[in-house]
Amino acid sequence: MGLDLPATLTDDLLAGLPPGPDWTLLLEIGDDRCLVRVADGHVHAEGAPGINATWDVGFAVSDAEWAEFCTVPPPRGATTAQALVATRGDERVTGRREVWARNAPVVDRFLDALRDAERTPRERRPDPAPPPPGFGPSVGRYLHLDDGRRIFVETAGEGPPLLCLHTAGADSRQFRGLLEDPRVTDHHQVIAFDMPWHGRSDPPDDWQHRRYTLDTATYATTVLAVADALALERPVLLGCSMGGAIALYLAAEHGERFSGVCALEGGLGRPGRFVEWTHRADVDHSGFLASWVGGLIAPTSPAGPRAQTLWGYASNGPGIYQGDTAFYSIDFPPIAAALGRATCPLYVFSGEYDYSATTEMSRRAADQLGGHLVVMDGRGHFPMSEDPDGLLEHLLPVLARLRGEPT
């Protein structure tokens, strides 16, 4: 293959990352092997290791995987180093896995740099036009529920309510693209809220002495409690990822409460998304999470929305993502297996690059619940935040249909 690893792996790949303990990496791509030392903010790529060399962690990519990784555009699961771990097998990581988890963003950057040296960097869809100066259209306020919980809610627009549920470990900032787009707000009152423990909603006062864990019953009752407190009359429910999963549950168990359900990246649960590295004292959860979810973003999504999506993951509370995946990976799958048909119109949206809730998983969910599958070619796991325009190409016709308008 002839990769020039020493020339490509340079100090600038560490820009913006926090300092940490020195560490060593054996990077293997096909037959190319290079021992890399990261120390004092510098990268030292030393070439193939000698017989007496030692290292902290190894990361291996086969020739076939590297060919997929360098394809333009790459296939699902071959977009980042972390995507390879999640979809092509974690046996490629050897040695001290806590060192890998601490430095996953660096490994991502190393592989991206080597890929860009092999071929022209991929083209992304253009960033949305910047908004005009001044206040945006959305209004944020705190909603006090009957049980004392304080929930942060954003609203914009007028018309039938569109209630939006964010992904695991995130918050309502993911729906900024919908809250500020008149193609949506001219027809709907868009409502997005932060789940308890998330974003600007409060955790319980004793949060320092508890580990947050979400379950299906708590999640469903929270969504319904917010709808009741806001006096929403049969809103359209739109949830993504874990929000898409609970949307499927609500479509089947409480469909009479909604005029329609749009489950973005909605599946019936995925055990593999619960990993210990998302909440450990020896791993910075903000850095690891941005790396862990980064491979779920479509390689052609606009650069700005991609960066803001990852910032949302880097800036949420410790342990929140892991507590959410306890719902999606552990509690929900056996419940989901027993769900019957949806009792309201149901649309299940699936992005091509989503390997957390794959198109195959979304199809099974739509078939089981009697919904319609909407396949979004070239889109990722966070369509409303990573590429709002790309989502609206598929969502606007569905919303019009739910309003009873011709499409």
mmCIF file of C-alpha atoms in Angstrom:
data_model
loop_
_atom_site.group_PDB
_atom_site.id
_atom_site.type_symbol
_atom_site.label_atom_id
_atom_site.label_comp_id
_atom_site.label_asym_id
_atom_site.label_seq_id
_atom_site.Cartn_x
_atom_site.Cartn_y
_atom_site.Cartn_z
ATOM 1 C CA MET A 1 0.000 0.000 0.000
ATOM 2 C CA GLY A 2 2.914 2.310 0.742
ATOM 3 C CA LEU A 3 1.325 4.813 3.114
ATOM 4 C CA ASP A 4 3.731 7.482 4.351
ATOM 5 C CA LEU A 5 2.619 7.413 7.969
ATOM 6 C CA PRO A 6 5.536 9.387 9.467
ATOM 7 C CA ALA A 7 5.040 12.260 7.009
ATOM 8 C CA THR A 8 1.267 12.396 7.490
ATOM 9 C CA LEU A 9 0.933 12.064 11.268
ATOM 10 C CA THR A 10 2.049 15.506 12.424
ATOM 11 C CA ASP A 11 1.612 17.744 15.455
ATOM 12 C CA ASP A 12 -1.184 19.788 13.885
ATOM 13 C CA LEU A 13 -3.504 16.782 14.239
ATOM 14 C CA LEU A 14 -3.587 17.458 17.992
ATOM 15 C CA ALA A 15 -4.877 21.038 17.595
ATOM 16 C CA GLY A 16 -7.653 21.867 20.075
ATOM 17 C CA LEU A 17 -7.359 18.620 22.037
ATOM 18 C CA PRO A 18 -6.587 18.716 25.769
ATOM 19 C CA PRO A 19 -3.189 17.585 27.035
ATOM 20 C CA GLY A 20 -2.970 14.170 28.646
ATOM 21 C CA PRO A 21 -0.564 11.420 29.633
ATOM 22 C CA ASP A 22 2.002 10.336 27.069
ATOM 23 C CA TRP A 23 0.917 7.260 25.118
ATOM 24 C CA THR A 24 2.033 5.016 22.292
ATOM 25 C CA LEU A 25 0.059 3.537 19.415
ATOM 26 C CA LEU A 26 0.856 0.719 17.040
ATOM 27 C CA LEU A 27 -1.094 1.685 13.920
ATOM 28 C CA GLU A 28 -1.492 -1.065 11.328
ATOM 29 C CA ILE A 29 -3.125 -0.465 7.968
ATOM 30 C CA GLY A 30 -2.800 -3.562 5.845
ATOM 31 C CA ASP A 31 0.913 -4.390 5.773
ATOM 32 C CA ASP A 32 1.944 -0.885 6.870
ATOM 33 C CA ARG A 33 2.957 -0.731 10.543
ATOM 34 C CA CYS A 34 3.983 2.372 12.433
ATOM 35 C CA LEU A 35 4.765 3.016 16.076
ATOM 36 C CA VAL A 36 3.438 6.444 17.049
ATOM 37 C CA ARG A 37 4.397 8.245 20.259
ATOM 38 C CA VAL A 38 2.299 11.157 21.466
ATOM 39 C CA ALA A 39 4.113 13.144 24.125
ATOM 40 C CA ASP A 40 4.049 16.767 25.316
ATOM 41 C CA GLY A 41 1.793 17.857 22.474
ATOM 42 C CA HIS A 42 3.949 16.308 19.778
ATOM 43 C CA VAL A 43 3.434 13.349 17.453
ATOM 44 C CA HIS A 44 6.432 11.146 16.751
ATOM 45 C CA ALA A 45 5.747 8.607 13.994
ATOM 46 C CA GLU A 46 8.719 6.260 14.185
ATOM 47 C CA GLY A 47 7.962 3.732 11.481
ATOM 48 C CA ALA A 48 7.759 -0.027 11.919
ATOM 49 C CA PRO A 49 8.549 -1.088 15.511
ATOM 50 C CA GLY A 50 11.575 -3.167 16.368
ATOM 51 C CA ILE A 51 11.428 -6.538 18.089
ATOM 52 C CA ASN A 52 11.937 -4.988 21.534
ATOM 53 C CA ALA A 53 9.419 -2.162 21.108
ATOM 54 C CA THR A 54 6.373 -1.866 23.372
ATOM 55 C CA TRP A 55 3.218 0.196 23.035
ATOM 56 C CA ASP A 56 0.080 1.020 24.981
ATOM 57 C CA VAL A 57 -2.603 0.327 22.397
ATOM 58 C CA GLY A 58 -2.874 -1.088 18.907
ATOM 59 C CA PHE A 59 -5.339 -0.192 16.158
ATOM 60 C CA ALA A 60 -5.533 -2.325 13.021
ATOM 61 C CA VAL A 61 -7.338 -1.837 9.693
ATOM 62 C CA SER A 62 -7.303 -4.530 7.016
ATOM 63 C CA ASP A 63 -6.607 -3.841 3.343
ATOM 64 C CA ALA A 64 -10.265 -4.471 2.507
ATOM 65 C CA GLU A 65 -11.464 -2.134 5.254
ATOM 66 C CA TRP A 66 -9.024 0.549 4.154
ATOM 67 C CA ALA A 67 -10.346 0.295 0.598
ATOM 68 C CA GLU A 68 -13.878 0.864 1.917
ATOM 69 C CA PHE A 69 -12.657 3.714 4.127
ATOM 70 C CA CYS A 70 -11.142 5.473 1.107
ATOM 71 C CA THR A 71 -14.129 4.996 -1.203
ATOM 72 C CA VAL A 72 -15.878 8.204 -2.286
ATOM 73 C CA PRO A 73 -18.339 8.289 -0.647
ATOM 74 C CA PRO A 74 -17.558 5.548 1.875
ATOM 75 C CA PRO A 75 -20.198 2.975 2.763
ATOM 76 C CA ARG A 76 -22.099 2.974 6.050
ATOM 77 C CA GLY A 77 -19.820 2.098 8.944
ATOM 78 C CA ALA A 78 -16.583 3.050 7.150
ATOM 79 C CA THR A 79 -16.691 6.792 7.784
ATOM 80 C CA THR A 80 -14.447 7.130 10.864
ATOM 81 C CA ALA A 81 -12.127 5.029 13.012
ATOM 82 C CA GLN A 82 -14.879 4.722 15.598
ATOM 83 C CA ALA A 83 -17.371 3.659 12.943
ATOM 84 C CA LEU A 84 -15.020 0.811 12.016
ATOM 85 C CA VAL A 85 -14.903 -0.270 15.662
ATOM 86 C CA ALA A 86 -18.700 -0.172 15.953
ATOM 87 C CA THR A 87 -19.507 -1.950 12.682
ATOM 88 C CA ARG A 88 -16.481 -3.939 11.533
ATOM 89 C CA GLY A 89 -15.426 -5.313 14.932
ATOM 90 C CA ASP A 90 -13.672 -4.059 18.053
ATOM 91 C CA GLU A 91 -10.981 -6.734 17.949
ATOM 92 C CA ARG A 92 -8.913 -4.229 15.979
ATOM 93 C CA VAL A 93 -8.288 -2.453 19.287
ATOM 94 C CA THR A 94 -5.637 -4.268 21.318
ATOM 95 C CA GLY A 95 -3.696 -3.456 24.454
ATOM 96 C CA ARG A 96 -4.976 -0.987 27.014
ATOM 97 C CA ARG A 97 -8.466 -0.079 25.914
ATOM 98 C CA GLU A 98 -8.750 2.792 28.358
ATOM 99 C CA VAL A 99 -5.856 4.419 26.485
ATOM 100 C CA TRP A 100 -7.735 3.952 23.220
ATOM 101 C CA ALA A 101 -10.919 5.440 24.713
ATOM 102 C CA ARG A 102 -9.043 8.466 26.093
ATOM 103 C CA ASN A 103 -7.444 9.083 22.723
ATOM 104 C CA ALA A 104 -10.215 8.026 20.331
ATOM 105 C CA PRO A 105 -10.417 11.562 18.845
ATOM 106 C CA VAL A 106 -6.709 11.371 17.981
ATOM 107 C CA VAL A 107 -7.099 7.982 16.286
ATOM 108 C CA ASP A 108 -10.000 9.430 14.296
ATOM 109 C CA ARG A 109 -7.807 12.298 13.145
ATOM 110 C CA PHE A 110 -4.911 10.017 12.264
ATOM 111 C CA LEU A 111 -7.072 7.865 9.983
ATOM 112 C CA ASP A 112 -8.784 10.884 8.440
ATOM 113 C CA ALA A 113 -5.415 12.465 7.628
ATOM 114 C CA LEU A 114 -4.125 9.266 6.055
ATOM 115 C CA ARG A 115 -7.301 8.920 3.995
ATOM 116 C CA ASP A 116 -7.056 12.524 2.808
ATOM 117 C CA ALA A 117 -3.450 11.902 1.785
ATOM 118 C CA GLU A 118 -4.623 8.944 -0.302
ATOM 119 C CA ARG A 119 -7.409 10.728 -2.164
ATOM 120 C CA THR A 120 -9.146 14.049 -2.543
ATOM 121 C CA PRO A 121 -11.075 14.921 0.625
ATOM 122 C CA ARG A 122 -14.805 14.298 0.324
ATOM 123 C CA GLU A 123 -17.115 17.098 -0.716
ATOM 124 C CA ARG A 124 -19.804 18.144 1.742
ATOM 125 C CA ARG A 125 -23.166 19.703 1.121
ATOM 126 C CA PRO A 126 -23.023 23.491 1.563
ATOM 127 C CA ASP A 127 -23.668 25.022 4.945
ATOM 128 C CA PRO A 128 -27.063 26.669 5.393
ATOM 129 C CA ALA A 129 -27.172 30.416 4.843
ATOM 130 C CA PRO A 130 -26.425 32.325 8.077
ATOM 131 C CA PRO A 131 -29.485 33.818 9.780
ATOM 132 C CA PRO A 132 -29.977 37.597 9.658
ATOM 133 C CA PRO A 133 -28.674 39.671 12.597
ATOM 134 C CA GLY A 134 -30.958 39.992 15.593
ATOM 135 C CA PHE A 135 -33.071 37.624 17.642
ATOM 136 C CA GLY A 136 -34.108 34.322 16.131
ATOM 137 C CA PRO A 137 -37.772 33.325 16.029
ATOM 138 C CA SER A 138 -37.737 30.715 18.807
ATOM 139 C CA VAL A 139 -38.669 31.498 22.406
ATOM 140 C CA GLY A 140 -37.292 29.475 25.333
ATOM 141 C CA ARG A 141 -39.010 29.189 28.698
ATOM 142 C CA TYR A 142 -39.078 26.874 31.691
ATOM 143 C CA LEU A 143 -42.082 24.625 32.141
ATOM 144 C CA HIS A 144 -42.882 23.418 35.663
ATOM 145 C CA LEU A 145 -44.513 19.979 35.719
ATOM 146 C CA ASP A 146 -46.948 18.815 38.403
ATOM 147 C CA ASP A 147 -44.284 16.570 39.937
ATOM 148 C CA GLY A 148 -41.895 19.508 40.456
ATOM 149 C CA ARG A 149 -39.586 18.868 37.516
ATOM 150 C CA ARG A 150 -38.438 21.953 35.602
ATOM 151 C CA ILE A 151 -38.225 21.449 31.838
ATOM 152 C CA PHE A 152 -36.729 23.839 29.297
ATOM 153 C CA VAL A 153 -38.958 24.280 26.246
ATOM 154 C CA GLU A 154 -38.374 26.141 22.973
ATOM 155 C CA THR A 155 -41.221 27.095 20.654
ATOM 156 C CA ALA A 156 -41.578 28.825 17.299
ATOM 157 C CA GLY A 157 -44.278 29.174 14.671
ATOM 158 C CA GLU A 158 -48.031 28.774 14.564
ATOM 159 C CA GLY A 159 -50.374 25.988 13.613
ATOM 160 C CA PRO A 160 -50.816 22.353 14.622
ATOM 161 C CA PRO A 161 -48.202 21.443 17.225
ATOM 162 C CA LEU A 162 -45.084 19.508 16.231
ATOM 163 C CA LEU A 163 -43.510 18.069 19.398
ATOM 164 C CA CYS A 164 -39.809 17.198 18.964
ATOM 165 C CA LEU A 165 -37.686 14.732 20.976
ATOM 166 C CA HIS A 166 -33.888 14.911 20.885
ATOM 167 C CA THR A 167 -31.376 12.069 20.695
ATOM 168 C CA ALA A 168 -29.504 10.330 23.525
ATOM 169 C CA GLY A 169 -27.131 12.579 25.449
ATOM 170 C CA ALA A 170 -28.274 15.699 23.608
ATOM 171 C CA ASP A 171 -30.928 18.426 23.915
ATOM 172 C CA SER A 172 -33.362 20.576 21.979
ATOM 173 C CA ARG A 173 -30.597 22.556 20.247
ATOM 174 C CA GLN A 174 -30.695 19.748 17.693
ATOM 175 C CA PHE A 175 -33.983 21.182 16.373
ATOM 176 C CA ARG A 176 -32.715 24.703 15.740
ATOM 177 C CA GLY A 177 -32.951 24.092 11.994
ATOM 178 C CA LEU A 178 -36.673 23.329 12.259
ATOM 179 C CA LEU A 179 -37.398 26.054 14.821
ATOM 180 C CA GLU A 180 -35.922 28.689 12.506
ATOM 181 C CA ASP A 181 -37.230 27.492 9.139
ATOM 182 C CA PRO A 182 -40.434 29.145 7.880
ATOM 183 C CA ARG A 183 -41.123 26.113 5.676
ATOM 184 C CA VAL A 184 -41.965 24.398 8.973
ATOM 185 C CA THR A 185 -43.010 27.245 11.271
ATOM 186 C CA ASP A 186 -45.470 28.738 8.768
ATOM 187 C CA HIS A 187 -47.501 25.535 9.162
ATOM 188 C CA HIS A 188 -46.705 24.240 12.660
ATOM 189 C CA GLN A 189 -45.969 25.400 16.142
ATOM 190 C CA VAL A 190 -42.649 23.644 16.648
ATOM 191 C CA ILE A 191 -41.995 22.609 20.252
ATOM 192 C CA ALA A 192 -38.700 21.088 21.387
ATOM 193 C CA PHE A 193 -37.769 20.392 24.993
ATOM 194 C CA ASP A 194 -34.788 19.132 26.950
ATOM 195 C CA MET A 195 -35.440 15.915 28.815
ATOM 196 C CA PRO A 196 -34.736 16.055 32.575
ATOM 197 C CA TRP A 197 -30.974 15.854 33.240
ATOM 198 C CA HIS A 198 -30.332 17.162 29.708
ATOM 199 C CA GLY A 199 -29.304 20.553 28.385
ATOM 200 C CA ARG A 200 -31.027 23.357 30.255
ATOM 201 C CA SER A 201 -33.552 21.166 32.084
ATOM 202 C CA ASP A 202 -32.741 20.450 35.705
ATOM 203 C CA PRO A 203 -31.426 17.225 37.179
ATOM 204 C CA PRO A 204 -32.641 16.259 40.658
ATOM 205 C CA ASP A 205 -30.937 18.140 43.464
ATOM 206 C CA ASP A 206 -29.086 15.014 44.577
ATOM 207 C CA TRP A 207 -27.626 14.376 41.109
ATOM 208 C CA GLN A 208 -24.085 14.137 42.497
ATOM 209 C CA HIS A 209 -25.043 11.015 44.431
ATOM 210 C CA ARG A 210 -27.053 9.235 41.724
ATOM 211 C CA ARG A 211 -26.346 7.584 38.391
ATOM 212 C CA TYR A 212 -28.836 8.641 35.777
ATOM 213 C CA THR A 213 -30.651 5.759 34.046
ATOM 214 C CA LEU A 214 -33.616 6.176 31.719
ATOM 215 C CA ASP A 215 -36.299 3.535 31.240
ATOM 216 C CA THR A 216 -39.250 3.194 28.906
ATOM 217 C CA ALA A 217 -41.953 3.984 31.459
ATOM 218 C CA THR A 218 -40.235 7.143 32.731
ATOM 219 C CA TYR A 219 -39.528 8.332 29.209
ATOM 220 C CA ALA A 220 -43.087 7.813 27.977
ATOM 221 C CA THR A 221 -44.702 9.457 30.996
ATOM 222 C CA THR A 222 -42.350 12.457 30.687
ATOM 223 C CA VAL A 223 -43.304 13.047 27.054
ATOM 224 C CA LEU A 224 -47.009 12.773 27.843
ATOM 225 C CA ALA A 225 -46.628 15.015 30.906
ATOM 226 C CA VAL A 226 -45.024 17.746 28.786
ATOM 227 C CA ALA A 227 -47.795 17.444 26.195
ATOM 228 C CA ASP A 228 -50.412 17.702 28.951
ATOM 229 C CA ALA A 229 -48.730 20.665 30.651
ATOM 230 C CA LEU A 230 -48.628 22.515 27.328
ATOM 231 C CA ALA A 231 -52.257 21.526 26.594
ATOM 232 C CA LEU A 232 -51.287 20.149 23.204
ATOM 233 C CA GLU A 233 -54.222 18.815 21.209
ATOM 234 C CA ARG A 234 -53.072 15.698 19.328
ATOM 235 C CA PRO A 235 -49.663 17.001 18.231
ATOM 236 C CA VAL A 236 -47.497 15.428 15.585
ATOM 237 C CA LEU A 237 -44.710 13.676 17.486
ATOM 238 C CA LEU A 238 -41.248 13.773 15.936
ATOM 239 C CA GLY A 239 -38.406 12.007 17.735
ATOM 240 C CA CYS A 240 -34.915 10.985 16.664
ATOM 241 C CA SER A 241 -32.794 7.996 17.744
ATOM 242 C CA MET A 242 -33.881 7.275 21.322
ATOM 243 C CA GLY A 243 -36.596 9.847 20.636
ATOM 244 C CA GLY A 244 -37.532 7.828 17.576
ATOM 245 C CA ALA A 245 -37.656 4.660 19.665
ATOM 246 C CA ILE A 246 -40.003 6.139 22.270
ATOM 247 C CA ALA A 247 -42.052 7.632 19.423
ATOM 248 C CA LEU A 248 -42.615 4.095 18.120
ATOM 249 C CA TYR A 249 -43.711 3.016 21.595
ATOM 250 C CA LEU A 250 -46.106 5.945 21.924
ATOM 251 C CA ALA A 251 -47.535 5.346 18.438
ATOM 252 C CA ALA A 252 -48.449 1.811 19.489
ATOM 253 C CA GLU A 253 -49.455 2.381 23.117
ATOM 254 C CA HIS A 254 -50.848 5.933 23.057
ATOM 255 C CA GLY A 255 -51.497 6.627 19.390
ATOM 256 C CA GLU A 256 -54.815 8.305 20.154
ATOM 257 C CA ARG A 257 -52.835 11.171 21.703
ATOM 258 C CA PHE A 258 -51.169 12.080 18.407
ATOM 259 C CA SER A 259 -52.304 13.069 14.925
ATOM 260 C CA GLY A 260 -49.202 11.362 13.573
ATOM 261 C CA VAL A 261 -45.769 10.104 14.572
ATOM 262 C CA CYS A 262 -42.498 10.632 12.708
ATOM 263 C CA ALA A 263 -39.790 8.349 14.090
ATOM 264 C CA LEU A 264 -36.435 9.578 12.773
ATOM 265 C CA GLU A 265 -33.804 6.828 12.877
ATOM 266 C CA GLY A 266 -36.352 4.860 14.850
ATOM 267 C CA GLY A 267 -35.646 1.269 15.728
ATOM 268 C CA LEU A 268 -36.763 -1.277 18.282
ATOM 269 C CA GLY A 269 -33.603 -0.941 20.386
ATOM 270 C CA ARG A 270 -29.902 -1.660 19.835
ATOM 271 C CA PRO A 271 -27.883 -3.415 22.586
ATOM 272 C CA GLY A 272 -24.481 -2.506 21.102
ATOM 273 C CA ARG A 273 -24.809 1.215 21.804
ATOM 274 C CA PHE A 274 -24.298 0.787 25.569
ATOM 275 C CA VAL A 275 -20.548 0.992 26.224
ATOM 276 C CA GLU A 276 -18.698 1.618 29.466
ATOM 277 C CA TRP A 277 -16.339 4.177 27.925
ATOM 278 C CA THR A 278 -19.119 6.769 27.772
ATOM 279 C CA HIS A 279 -18.992 7.182 31.576
ATOM 280 C CA ARG A 280 -15.708 6.382 33.309
ATOM 281 C CA ALA A 281 -13.549 8.433 35.621
ATOM 282 C CA ASP A 282 -10.419 7.809 33.515
ATOM 283 C CA VAL A 283 -11.993 8.874 30.181
ATOM 284 C CA ASP A 284 -13.189 12.383 29.269
ATOM 285 C CA HIS A 285 -16.765 11.658 28.242
ATOM 286 C CA SER A 286 -17.004 14.819 26.140
ATOM 287 C CA GLY A 287 -14.101 13.861 23.896
ATOM 288 C CA PHE A 288 -15.014 10.204 23.630
ATOM 289 C CA LEU A 289 -18.690 10.887 22.885
ATOM 290 C CA ALA A 290 -17.964 13.320 20.067
ATOM 291 C CA SER A 291 -15.749 10.620 18.559
ATOM 292 C CA TRP A 292 -18.161 7.739 19.274
ATOM 293 C CA VAL A 293 -21.139 9.367 17.542
ATOM 294 C CA GLY A 294 -19.139 11.117 14.817
ATOM 295 C CA GLY A 295 -19.208 8.116 12.493
ATOM 296 C CA LEU A 296 -23.013 8.227 12.467
ATOM 297 C CA ILE A 297 -22.955 11.559 10.639
ATOM 298 C CA ALA A 298 -23.145 11.315 6.867
ATOM 299 C CA PRO A 299 -19.804 12.088 5.202
ATOM 300 C CA THR A 300 -21.484 14.642 2.944
ATOM 301 C CA SER A 301 -23.330 16.551 5.688
ATOM 302 C CA PRO A 302 -22.457 20.264 5.882
ATOM 303 C CA ALA A 303 -19.362 21.045 7.934
ATOM 304 C CA GLY A 304 -20.957 23.672 10.180
ATOM 305 C CA PRO A 305 -24.027 21.665 11.259
ATOM 306 C CA ARG A 306 -21.787 18.613 11.712
ATOM 307 C CA ALA A 307 -19.547 20.559 14.099
ATOM 308 C CA GLN A 308 -22.504 21.931 16.055
ATOM 309 C CA THR A 309 -24.038 18.461 16.360
ATOM 310 C CA LEU A 310 -20.813 17.134 17.874
ATOM 311 C CA TRP A 311 -20.551 20.146 20.184
ATOM 312 C CA GLY A 312 -23.939 19.203 21.600
ATOM 313 C CA TYR A 313 -22.509 15.829 22.551
ATOM 314 C CA ALA A 314 -19.322 17.325 23.960
ATOM 315 C CA SER A 315 -21.224 19.749 26.182
ATOM 316 C CA ASN A 316 -23.828 17.617 27.951
ATOM 317 C CA GLY A 317 -23.606 16.213 31.464
ATOM 318 C CA PRO A 318 -21.442 13.258 32.510
ATOM 319 C CA GLY A 319 -23.176 9.897 32.328
ATOM 320 C CA ILE A 320 -26.243 11.210 30.516
ATOM 321 C CA TYR A 321 -25.553 9.495 27.206
ATOM 322 C CA GLN A 322 -24.864 6.195 28.956
ATOM 323 C CA GLY A 323 -28.063 6.508 30.992
ATOM 324 C CA ASP A 324 -30.025 7.122 27.806
ATOM 325 C CA THR A 325 -28.500 4.135 26.062
ATOM 326 C CA ALA A 326 -29.569 2.022 29.039
ATOM 327 C CA PHE A 327 -33.097 2.730 27.807
ATOM 328 C CA TYR A 328 -32.342 2.111 24.147
ATOM 329 C CA SER A 329 -30.015 -0.865 24.575
ATOM 330 C CA ILE A 330 -31.254 -2.676 27.683
ATOM 331 C CA ASP A 331 -34.766 -1.732 28.820
ATOM 332 C CA PHE A 332 -36.548 -1.090 25.527
ATOM 333 C CA PRO A 333 -35.744 -4.083 23.242
ATOM 334 C CA PRO A 334 -37.893 -6.694 25.060
ATOM 335 C CA ILE A 335 -40.735 -4.176 25.384
ATOM 336 C CA ALA A 336 -40.444 -3.234 21.713
ATOM 337 C CA ALA A 337 -40.616 -6.862 20.617
ATOM 338 C CA ALA A 338 -44.162 -7.069 21.993
ATOM 339 C CA LEU A 339 -45.491 -3.817 20.507
ATOM 340 C CA GLY A 340 -48.600 -4.072 18.347
ATOM 341 C CA ARG A 341 -49.778 -1.897 15.492
ATOM 342 C CA ALA A 342 -49.627 1.872 15.696
ATOM 343 C CA THR A 343 -52.981 3.496 16.352
ATOM 344 C CA CYS A 344 -52.103 6.712 14.502
ATOM 345 C CA PRO A 345 -50.351 7.448 11.196
ATOM 346 C CA LEU A 346 -46.686 6.413 11.544
ATOM 347 C CA TYR A 347 -43.688 7.264 9.390
ATOM 348 C CA VAL A 348 -40.250 5.774 10.117
ATOM 349 C CA PHE A 349 -37.372 7.734 8.578
ATOM 350 C CA SER A 350 -33.996 6.099 7.985
ATOM 351 C CA GLY A 351 -30.714 7.742 6.965
ATOM 352 C CA GLU A 352 -28.361 5.726 4.778
ATOM 353 C CA TYR A 353 -25.359 6.219 7.086
ATOM 354 C CA ASP A 354 -27.052 5.264 10.336
ATOM 355 C CA TYR A 355 -25.566 2.090 11.807
ATOM 356 C CA SER A 356 -27.214 2.591 15.205
ATOM 357 C CA ALA A 357 -30.736 2.278 13.797
ATOM 358 C CA THR A 358 -30.038 0.884 10.356
ATOM 359 C CA THR A 359 -32.441 0.985 7.451
ATOM 360 C CA GLU A 360 -32.982 -2.736 7.977
ATOM 361 C CA MET A 361 -33.937 -2.099 11.619
ATOM 362 C CA SER A 362 -36.220 0.786 10.666
ATOM 363 C CA ARG A 363 -37.920 -1.391 8.050
ATOM 364 C CA ARG A 364 -38.603 -4.068 10.684
ATOM 365 C CA ALA A 365 -40.071 -1.434 12.992
ATOM 366 C CA ALA A 366 -42.293 -0.033 10.251
ATOM 367 C CA ASP A 367 -43.456 -3.520 9.284
ATOM 368 C CA GLN A 368 -44.208 -4.554 12.872
ATOM 369 C CA LEU A 369 -46.121 -1.373 13.714
ATOM 370 C CA GLY A 370 -47.791 -0.904 10.325
ATOM 371 C CA GLY A 371 -45.960 2.319 9.474
ATOM 372 C CA HIS A 372 -44.463 3.760 6.308
ATOM 373 C CA LEU A 373 -40.687 3.615 5.779
ATOM 374 C CA VAL A 374 -39.003 6.738 4.391
ATOM 375 C CA VAL A 375 -35.441 6.014 3.228
ATOM 376 C CA MET A 376 -33.164 9.064 3.135
ATOM 377 C CA ASP A 377 -30.237 8.397 0.810
ATOM 378 C CA GLY A 378 -27.037 10.159 1.806
ATOM 379 C CA ARG A 379 -28.328 11.191 5.241
ATOM 380 C CA GLY A 380 -27.028 10.303 8.692
ATOM 381 C CA HIS A 381 -28.264 9.554 12.198
ATOM 382 C CA PHE A 382 -28.947 13.175 13.256
ATOM 383 C CA PRO A 383 -30.719 14.562 10.178
ATOM 384 C CA MET A 384 -32.448 17.507 11.867
ATOM 385 C CA SER A 385 -29.150 18.874 13.215
ATOM 386 C CA GLU A 386 -26.421 17.616 10.852
ATOM 387 C CA ASP A 387 -28.338 18.472 7.659
ATOM 388 C CA PRO A 388 -31.690 20.200 8.254
ATOM 389 C CA ASP A 389 -32.251 20.962 4.572
ATOM 390 C CA GLY A 390 -31.562 17.329 3.713
ATOM 391 C CA LEU A 391 -34.146 16.185 6.252
ATOM 392 C CA LEU A 392 -36.792 18.635 5.075
ATOM 393 C CA GLU A 393 -36.639 17.215 1.567
ATOM 394 C CA HIS A 394 -38.226 14.113 3.082
ATOM 395 C CA LEU A 395 -40.101 15.516 6.091
ATOM 396 C CA LEU A 396 -42.070 18.392 4.533
ATOM 397 C CA PRO A 397 -44.200 16.150 2.274
ATOM 398 C CA VAL A 398 -45.019 13.904 5.235
ATOM 399 C CA LEU A 399 -46.029 16.853 7.434
ATOM 400 C CA ALA A 400 -48.248 18.161 4.623
ATOM 401 C CA ARG A 401 -49.852 14.721 4.312
ATOM 402 C CA LEU A 402 -50.514 14.649 8.065
ATOM 403 C CA ARG A 403 -52.171 18.068 7.771
ATOM 404 C CA GLY A 404 -54.440 16.621 5.065
ATOM 405 C CA GLU A 405 -52.914 18.687 2.265
ATOM 406 C CA PRO A 406 -52.158 17.336 -1.219
ATOM 407 C CA THR A 407 -48.505 16.491 -1.862
#
